[in-house]
GROMACS .gro file of C-alpha atoms in nm:
model
  279
    1MET     CA    1   8.148  -6.870   1.884
    2ARG     CA    2   7.935  -7.182   1.927
    3VAL     CA    3   7.577  -7.217   1.998
    4LEU     CA    4   7.461  -7.328   2.325
    5ARG     CA    5   7.066  -7.318   2.281
    6VAL     CA    6   6.840  -7.216   2.022
    7PHE     CA    7   6.540  -7.026   2.121
    8ASN     CA    8   6.378  -6.977   1.775
    9ASN     CA    9   6.481  -6.892   1.441
   10ASN     CA   10   6.596  -6.545   1.532
   11VAL     CA   11   6.750  -6.591   1.894
   12VAL     CA   12   7.026  -6.813   2.004
   13LEU     CA   13   7.229  -6.849   2.321
   14ALA     CA   14   7.593  -6.884   2.249
   15ARG     CA   15   7.964  -6.898   2.395
   16ASP     CA   16   8.197  -6.633   2.255
   17ASP     CA   17   8.566  -6.656   2.222
   18ALA     CA   18   8.628  -6.501   2.589
   19GLY     CA   19   8.433  -6.779   2.732
   20ARG     CA   20   8.117  -6.566   2.805
   21ASP     CA   21   7.754  -6.664   2.755
   22VAL     CA   22   7.595  -6.419   2.497
   23ILE     CA   23   7.260  -6.370   2.345
   24LEU     CA   24   7.254  -6.338   1.959
   25THR     CA   25   6.982  -6.199   1.749
   26GLY     CA   26   6.942  -6.204   1.358
   27ARG     CA   27   6.681  -6.306   1.116
   28GLY     CA   28   6.707  -6.688   1.042
   29LEU     CA   29   7.030  -6.707   1.286
   30GLY     CA   30   6.874  -6.997   1.463
   31TYR     CA   31   6.719  -7.195   1.155
   32GLN     CA   32   6.856  -7.547   1.154
   33ALA     CA   33   7.121  -7.430   1.402
   34ARG     CA   34   7.228  -7.702   1.673
   35PRO     CA   35   7.402  -7.672   1.994
   36GLY     CA   36   7.783  -7.691   1.946
   37ARG     CA   37   7.773  -7.588   1.597
   38GLU     CA   38   7.958  -7.249   1.488
   39VAL     CA   39   7.756  -6.941   1.474
   40ASP     CA   40   7.751  -6.777   1.131
   41PRO     CA   41   7.898  -6.431   1.221
   42VAL     CA   42   7.717  -6.277   0.894
   43ALA     CA   43   7.389  -6.346   1.035
   44VAL     CA   44   7.428  -6.174   1.369
   45GLN     CA   45   7.274  -5.835   1.414
   46ARG     CA   46   7.289  -5.768   1.752
   47THR     CA   47   7.492  -5.937   2.077
   48PHE     CA   48   7.384  -5.916   2.413
   49VAL     CA   49   7.605  -5.965   2.700
   50PRO     CA   50   7.417  -6.005   3.037
   51VAL     CA   51   7.530  -5.817   3.323
   52ASP     CA   52   7.495  -5.793   3.693
   53GLY     CA   53   7.427  -6.169   3.717
   54ARG     CA   54   7.137  -6.171   3.489
   55ASP     CA   55   7.036  -6.531   3.374
   56PRO     CA   56   7.107  -6.537   3.001
   57ASP     CA   57   6.854  -6.803   2.943
   58HIS     CA   58   6.586  -6.599   3.095
   59LEU     CA   59   6.678  -6.308   2.900
   60ALA     CA   60   6.701  -6.488   2.571
   61GLU     CA   61   6.351  -6.643   2.654
   62LEU     CA   62   6.225  -6.296   2.666
   63LEU     CA   63   6.386  -6.159   2.362
   64ALA     CA   64   6.253  -6.449   2.176
   65SER     CA   65   5.899  -6.355   2.272
   66ILE     CA   66   5.943  -6.004   2.098
   67PRO     CA   67   5.902  -5.965   1.719
   68PRO     CA   68   6.262  -5.924   1.581
   69GLU     CA   69   6.158  -5.606   1.394
   70HIS     CA   70   6.088  -5.421   1.722
   71ILE     CA   71   6.430  -5.534   1.856
   72GLN     CA   72   6.579  -5.411   1.573
   73LEU     CA   73   6.411  -5.077   1.545
   74VAL     CA   74   6.447  -4.992   1.905
   75GLY     CA   75   6.843  -5.076   1.876
   76GLU     CA   76   6.845  -4.835   1.574
   77ALA     CA   77   6.659  -4.570   1.759
   78LEU     CA   78   6.868  -4.597   2.056
   79THR     CA   79   7.192  -4.541   1.848
   80GLU     CA   80   7.033  -4.250   1.662
   81VAL     CA   81   6.959  -4.056   1.975
   82GLY     CA   82   7.292  -4.126   2.091
   83LEU     CA   83   7.237  -4.371   2.373
   84ASP     CA   84   7.488  -4.628   2.276
   85ASP     CA   85   7.696  -4.578   2.598
   86THR     CA   86   7.384  -4.652   2.816
   87VAL     CA   87   7.300  -4.958   2.625
   88LEU     CA   88   7.660  -5.084   2.644
   89ARG     CA   89   7.636  -5.054   3.035
   90ASN     CA   90   7.315  -5.202   3.031
   91PRO     CA   91   7.235  -5.402   2.733
   92ALA     CA   92   6.920  -5.556   2.897
   93LEU     CA   93   6.782  -5.198   2.831
   94VAL     CA   94   6.697  -5.267   2.469
   95VAL     CA   95   6.513  -5.583   2.582
   96ALA     CA   96   6.299  -5.378   2.809
   97LEU     CA   97   6.247  -5.116   2.548
   98ALA     CA   98   6.155  -5.344   2.282
   99ASP     CA   99   5.910  -5.563   2.493
  100HIS     CA  100   5.743  -5.234   2.594
  101ILE     CA  101   5.719  -5.093   2.234
  102SER     CA  102   5.590  -5.430   2.124
  103PHE     CA  103   5.318  -5.430   2.404
  104ALA     CA  104   5.214  -5.077   2.325
  105VAL     CA  105   5.169  -5.137   1.948
  106ARG     CA  106   4.936  -5.449   2.047
  107ARG     CA  107   4.747  -5.218   2.301
  108LEU     CA  108   4.696  -4.979   2.006
  109GLU     CA  109   4.589  -5.263   1.763
  110HIS     CA  110   4.321  -5.366   2.014
  111GLY     CA  111   4.200  -5.010   2.093
  112LEU     CA  112   4.329  -4.984   2.445
  113ILE     CA  113   4.491  -4.641   2.479
  114ILE     CA  114   4.665  -4.570   2.832
  115GLU     CA  115   4.700  -4.186   2.936
  116TYR     CA  116   4.985  -4.206   3.145
  117PRO     CA  117   4.901  -3.936   3.441
  118LEU     CA  118   5.273  -3.913   3.560
  119LEU     CA  119   5.406  -3.638   3.316
  120GLY     CA  120   5.455  -3.367   3.588
  121GLU     CA  121   5.672  -3.596   3.802
  122VAL     CA  122   5.851  -3.752   3.532
  123LYS     CA  123   5.936  -3.414   3.414
  124ASN     CA  124   6.043  -3.290   3.748
  125LEU     CA  125   6.218  -3.604   3.881
  126TYR     CA  126   6.377  -3.719   3.565
  127SER     CA  127   6.419  -3.433   3.337
  128ARG     CA  128   6.715  -3.544   3.155
  129GLU     CA  129   6.565  -3.905   3.104
  130TYR     CA  130   6.224  -3.736   2.984
  131ALA     CA  131   6.423  -3.545   2.712
  132GLN     CA  132   6.572  -3.841   2.590
  133ALA     CA  133   6.257  -4.026   2.579
  134LEU     CA  134   6.108  -3.773   2.371
  135THR     CA  135   6.378  -3.812   2.118
  136LEU     CA  136   6.367  -4.170   2.142
  137LEU     CA  137   6.006  -4.196   2.082
  138ALA     CA  138   6.047  -3.981   1.787
  139ALA     CA  139   6.308  -4.229   1.646
  140VAL     CA  140   6.081  -4.517   1.717
  141ASN     CA  141   5.778  -4.362   1.539
  142ASP     CA  142   5.997  -4.288   1.235
  143ARG     CA  143   6.000  -4.680   1.194
  144LEU     CA  144   5.654  -4.790   1.302
  145GLU     CA  145   5.343  -4.784   1.090
  146THR     CA  146   5.146  -4.747   1.404
  147GLN     CA  147   5.214  -4.432   1.557
  148LEU     CA  148   5.270  -4.437   1.947
  149PRO     CA  149   5.131  -4.164   2.124
  150ASP     CA  150   5.336  -3.874   2.300
  151GLY     CA  151   5.246  -4.021   2.641
  152GLU     CA  152   5.464  -4.323   2.597
  153ALA     CA  153   5.760  -4.101   2.646
  154VAL     CA  154   5.671  -4.120   3.015
  155ALA     CA  155   5.693  -4.488   3.015
  156LEU     CA  156   6.021  -4.484   2.793
  157ALA     CA  157   6.161  -4.230   3.019
  158LEU     CA  158   6.097  -4.466   3.346
  159HIS     CA  159   6.257  -4.736   3.159
  160LEU     CA  160   6.570  -4.510   3.108
  161VAL     CA  161   6.564  -4.436   3.462
  162ASN     CA  162   6.543  -4.774   3.602
  163ALA     CA  163   6.843  -4.887   3.366
  164GLY     CA  164   7.061  -4.687   3.637
  165PHE     CA  165   6.892  -4.829   3.951
  166SER     CA  166   7.105  -5.054   4.165
  167THR     CA  167   7.139  -5.119   4.529
  168GLY     CA  168   7.423  -5.294   4.732
  169ASP     CA  169   7.204  -5.359   5.038
  170LEU     CA  170   7.198  -5.739   5.057
  171SER     CA  171   6.925  -5.748   5.328
  172TYR     CA  172   6.680  -5.537   5.125
  173THR     CA  173   6.742  -5.783   4.834
  174TYR     CA  174   6.655  -6.088   5.064
  175THR     CA  175   6.338  -5.887   5.173
  176MET     CA  176   6.246  -5.829   4.824
  177THR     CA  177   6.284  -6.193   4.714
  178ALA     CA  178   6.069  -6.310   5.014
  179VAL     CA  179   5.805  -6.048   4.934
  180ILE     CA  180   5.788  -6.124   4.548
  181SER     CA  181   5.717  -6.505   4.639
  182GLN     CA  182   5.421  -6.370   4.896
  183LEU     CA  183   5.276  -6.167   4.622
  184ILE     CA  184   5.294  -6.436   4.365
  185GLU     CA  185   5.135  -6.663   4.593
  186VAL     CA  186   4.841  -6.414   4.638
  187ILE     CA  187   4.786  -6.387   4.287
  188GLU     CA  188   4.795  -6.739   4.232
  189LEU     CA  189   4.513  -6.775   4.515
  190THR     CA  190   4.306  -6.491   4.369
  191PHE     CA  191   4.284  -6.614   4.006
  192ASP     CA  192   4.313  -6.987   4.109
  193VAL     CA  193   4.616  -7.044   3.862
  194ARG     CA  194   4.961  -7.182   3.895
  195LEU     CA  195   5.227  -6.934   3.793
  196ASP     CA  196   5.563  -7.039   3.626
  197GLU     CA  197   5.832  -6.814   3.806
  198GLY     CA  198   6.049  -6.892   3.510
  199SER     CA  199   5.805  -6.770   3.258
  200VAL     CA  200   5.856  -6.453   3.046
  201SER     CA  201   5.516  -6.313   3.186
  202VAL     CA  202   5.612  -6.350   3.538
  203GLY     CA  203   5.970  -6.231   3.476
  204ARG     CA  204   5.818  -5.905   3.338
  205PHE     CA  205   5.602  -5.895   3.664
  206ILE     CA  206   5.919  -5.925   3.876
  207THR     CA  207   6.098  -5.667   3.691
  208HIS     CA  208   5.799  -5.421   3.746
  209LEU     CA  209   5.836  -5.525   4.139
  210ARG     CA  210   6.198  -5.466   4.148
  211TYR     CA  211   6.170  -5.119   4.007
  212LEU     CA  212   5.876  -5.058   4.249
  213PHE     CA  213   6.091  -5.140   4.551
  214VAL     CA  214   6.359  -4.898   4.447
  215ARG     CA  215   6.118  -4.641   4.417
  216ILE     CA  216   5.980  -4.699   4.752
  217GLN     CA  217   6.335  -4.714   4.876
  218GLN     CA  218   6.413  -4.387   4.753
  219HIS     CA  219   6.083  -4.225   4.832
  220GLN     CA  220   6.004  -4.166   4.479
  221GLN     CA  221   5.688  -4.325   4.436
  222LEU     CA  222   5.477  -4.200   4.131
  223THR     CA  223   5.184  -3.984   4.226
  224ASP     CA  224   4.924  -3.810   4.059
  225GLN     CA  225   4.555  -3.695   4.152
  226PRO     CA  226   4.328  -3.753   4.023
  227SER     CA  227   4.456  -4.078   3.876
  228VAL     CA  228   4.266  -4.124   3.531
  229ILE     CA  229   4.432  -4.464   3.452
  230GLY     CA  230   4.342  -4.591   3.805
  231THR     CA  231   3.977  -4.545   3.709
  232ALA     CA  232   4.027  -4.704   3.374
  233ILE     CA  233   4.206  -5.004   3.497
  234LYS     CA  234   3.948  -5.057   3.781
  235GLU     CA  235   3.685  -5.061   3.506
  236SER     CA  236   3.861  -5.278   3.267
  237TYR     CA  237   4.007  -5.523   3.522
  238PRO     CA  238   3.801  -5.526   3.853
  239GLN     CA  239   3.951  -5.849   3.968
  240ALA     CA  240   4.301  -5.741   3.916
  241ALA     CA  241   4.245  -5.413   4.082
  242GLU     CA  242   4.105  -5.597   4.394
  243CYS     CA  243   4.416  -5.816   4.390
  244ALA     CA  244   4.648  -5.505   4.369
  245GLU     CA  245   4.489  -5.356   4.651
  246ARG     CA  246   4.570  -5.665   4.858
  247LEU     CA  247   4.908  -5.670   4.738
  248ALA     CA  248   4.960  -5.290   4.829
  249GLY     CA  249   4.870  -5.389   5.185
  250ILE     CA  250   5.124  -5.664   5.203
  251LEU     CA  251   5.407  -5.422   5.071
  252GLU     CA  252   5.301  -5.156   5.325
  253LEU     CA  253   5.339  -5.434   5.592
  254ARG     CA  254   5.660  -5.578   5.488
  255LEU     CA  255   5.836  -5.265   5.362
  256GLY     CA  256   5.693  -4.999   5.586
  257SER     CA  257   5.556  -4.755   5.307
  258PRO     CA  258   5.203  -4.742   5.181
  259LEU     CA  259   5.172  -4.746   4.802
  260THR     CA  260   5.023  -4.441   4.615
  261SER     CA  261   4.701  -4.478   4.427
  262ASP     CA  262   4.904  -4.458   4.109
  263GLU     CA  263   5.156  -4.729   4.205
  264THR     CA  264   4.862  -4.954   4.307
  265SER     CA  265   4.704  -4.875   3.957
  266TYR     CA  266   5.002  -4.982   3.761
  267LEU     CA  267   5.053  -5.302   3.992
  268ALA     CA  268   4.683  -5.405   3.914
  269LEU     CA  269   4.782  -5.362   3.513
  270HIS     CA  270   5.085  -5.608   3.577
  271VAL     CA  271   4.838  -5.828   3.775
  272ALA     CA  272   4.598  -5.847   3.483
  273ARG     CA  273   4.885  -5.899   3.251
  274VAL     CA  274   5.047  -6.203   3.437
  275ALA     CA  275   4.720  -6.357   3.549
  276ASN     CA  276   4.587  -6.341   3.197
  277ASP     CA  277   4.858  -6.270   2.974
  278THR     CA  278   4.598  -6.147   2.721
  279ILE     CA  279   4.577  -5.770   2.767
   0.00000   0.00000   0.00000
């Protein structure tokens, strides 16, 4: 394999012997590496092969923003709980889970604890994935000094569910693309910022929207009353909450379905993150 691009000391984009662009991770793998050079196979800890037309450069950029120890522990935890086949079908799942775990650890370090009010829905709608998430959370906590709360199993379960989402309706894909651009424009006007649609933070926001669109299409929006997290987010990020209400109105107009209060609350959390990138 030869190096195509170096993202940091631990992440490189390479081309394998089959002619595929692959993302390689490993401590020191990118140190003094240069495009065109052979990859040291001994230094490679994990190989990611983008699927479903995913942009390998963007996926690698996201990987480079995650501490390598979090990527490694998530990979080990997935293997321990027997989710190897799921990862092989969708290697981006490791990236999504590692990004979530890393964010959750940082939240705890800053004293921000989120109580997910979706336990009942996740248990009922996605019982298999929730059971897997409980086991996965235990395996993750075995490898962390900072113990994540039990509620994180809800979020992990949703990541497992989202890994299996797909839609072949191109017209809906076109609609989603147009709506995403409109929502980003509203955020920019609200916060007086210019967002880079190729950045990691905006990429995370778009991923959240894609999964939200699928839930809307499948009539499986997240609901729980009263919404504890909604109140907490409104108090912590009032401007983001107001912006999310405007975005919810646009989504209802464009997609023909109103957002539930919980979906709007989670949308507000992602708006705060993409606008400030400090929460």
